[in-house]
Amino acid sequence: MLSDADKFKAEDDIIKAKLAAKNEFEGYCYQLKDTLNMAKLKGSFTNPEKRAIEDLCEEGLAWMADHAEATSEEMAEKKKDLMGKFNPIMVRVYEEAGVSK
């Protein structure tokens, strides 16, 4: 009986980690889009940057929908990929807006 409890605990831990990664990933995607409406930054985005950020958000959410069974590691890797595309835009925008992170 104790070994069953350990087995279920391990499975629960995997599910918990996956759910946390999913929530973090989806939250990041929505955060990307929210940056477009930040008062201090709003005027610093170019139209191509706005479109790129919207596309990144859509890409991330579409990826999540298509990869519902992805592991927490796969989600973290995809988030890292999105960050690599988003961060250069934000560096330029923050510099132009004179806002420190």
Short mmCIF file of C-alpha atoms in Angstrom, two decimals:
data_model
loop_
_atom_site.label_atom_id
_atom_site.label_comp_id
_atom_site.label_asym_id
_atom_site.label_seq_id
_atom_site.Cartn_x
_atom_site.Cartn_y
_atom_site.Cartn_z
CA MET A 1 0.00 0.00 0.00
CA LEU A 2 2.85 2.36 0.81
CA SER A 3 4.49 1.67 -2.54
CA ASP A 4 1.22 2.59 -4.26
CA ALA A 5 1.20 5.89 -2.40
CA ASP A 6 4.77 6.58 -3.51
CA LYS A 7 3.88 5.69 -7.07
CA PHE A 8 0.86 7.99 -7.11
CA LYS A 9 2.85 10.76 -5.44
CA ALA A 10 5.46 10.57 -8.21
CA GLU A 11 2.74 10.69 -10.86
CA ASP A 12 1.05 13.60 -9.07
CA ASP A 13 4.36 15.48 -8.94
CA ILE A 14 4.78 15.07 -12.70
CA ILE A 15 1.24 16.30 -13.35
CA LYS A 16 1.74 19.21 -10.96
CA ALA A 17 5.00 20.25 -12.68
CA LYS A 18 3.38 19.98 -16.09
CA LEU A 19 0.39 22.09 -15.03
CA ALA A 20 2.67 24.73 -13.50
CA ALA A 21 4.76 24.85 -16.70
CA LYS A 22 1.62 25.14 -18.82
CA ASN A 23 0.27 27.99 -16.71
CA GLU A 24 3.62 29.75 -16.78
CA PHE A 25 3.91 29.33 -20.56
CA GLU A 26 0.40 30.59 -21.27
CA GLY A 27 0.87 33.46 -18.83
CA TYR A 28 4.04 34.46 -20.66
CA CYS A 29 2.21 34.46 -23.99
CA TYR A 30 -0.47 36.78 -22.64
CA GLN A 31 2.17 38.94 -20.99
CA LEU A 32 3.77 39.40 -24.42
CA LYS A 33 0.56 40.86 -25.75
CA ASP A 34 -0.01 43.00 -22.65
CA THR A 35 3.29 44.81 -23.20
CA LEU A 36 1.75 46.44 -26.28
CA ASN A 37 -0.68 48.31 -24.02
CA MET A 38 1.75 49.43 -21.34
CA ALA A 39 1.39 53.21 -21.09
CA LYS A 40 5.14 53.91 -20.83
CA LEU A 41 5.97 51.70 -23.80
CA LYS A 42 2.97 52.01 -26.08
CA GLY A 43 4.42 54.71 -28.33
CA SER A 44 7.81 53.04 -28.66
CA PHE A 45 6.74 50.01 -30.68
CA THR A 46 6.97 50.10 -34.45
CA ASN A 47 4.15 48.51 -36.42
CA PRO A 48 6.36 45.56 -37.43
CA GLU A 49 7.30 45.05 -33.77
CA LYS A 50 3.65 45.12 -32.73
CA ARG A 51 2.83 42.52 -35.38
CA ALA A 52 5.84 40.41 -34.36
CA ILE A 53 4.72 40.41 -30.71
CA GLU A 54 1.15 39.54 -31.65
CA ASP A 55 2.48 36.75 -33.86
CA LEU A 56 4.70 35.44 -31.04
CA CYS A 57 1.72 35.34 -28.70
CA GLU A 58 -0.39 33.51 -31.27
CA GLU A 59 2.48 31.16 -32.11
CA GLY A 60 2.93 30.25 -28.45
CA LEU A 61 -0.75 29.65 -27.78
CA ALA A 62 -1.15 27.66 -31.01
CA TRP A 63 1.89 25.56 -30.09
CA MET A 64 0.37 24.87 -26.68
CA ALA A 65 -2.94 23.85 -28.23
CA ASP A 66 -1.16 21.50 -30.64
CA HIS A 67 1.13 20.08 -27.95
CA ALA A 68 -1.23 19.53 -25.04
CA GLU A 69 0.77 16.48 -24.00
CA ALA A 70 4.13 18.29 -24.01
CA THR A 71 6.36 17.78 -21.00
CA SER A 72 7.26 20.62 -18.68
CA GLU A 73 10.76 20.55 -20.20
CA GLU A 74 9.37 20.94 -23.73
CA MET A 75 7.22 23.86 -22.59
CA ALA A 76 10.22 25.50 -20.94
CA GLU A 77 12.22 25.07 -24.14
CA LYS A 78 9.46 26.62 -26.25
CA LYS A 79 9.17 29.53 -23.80
CA LYS A 80 12.92 30.05 -24.06
CA ASP A 81 12.57 30.13 -27.86
CA LEU A 82 9.83 32.78 -27.65
CA MET A 83 11.89 34.81 -25.20
CA GLY A 84 14.81 34.76 -27.63
CA LYS A 85 12.57 36.39 -30.23
CA PHE A 86 10.82 38.80 -27.86
CA ASN A 87 13.73 40.09 -25.79
CA PRO A 88 15.61 41.89 -28.61
CA ILE A 89 12.45 43.86 -29.40
CA MET A 90 11.99 44.79 -25.77
CA VAL A 91 15.61 45.87 -25.32
CA ARG A 92 15.18 48.38 -28.13
CA VAL A 93 11.77 49.53 -26.88
CA TYR A 94 12.98 49.99 -23.29
CA GLU A 95 15.97 51.98 -24.52
CA GLU A 96 13.81 54.22 -26.68
CA ALA A 97 11.24 54.74 -23.94
CA GLY A 98 13.93 55.43 -21.37
CA VAL A 99 12.46 52.81 -19.06
CA SER A 100 14.60 50.57 -16.93
CA LYS A 101 13.39 47.01 -16.54
#
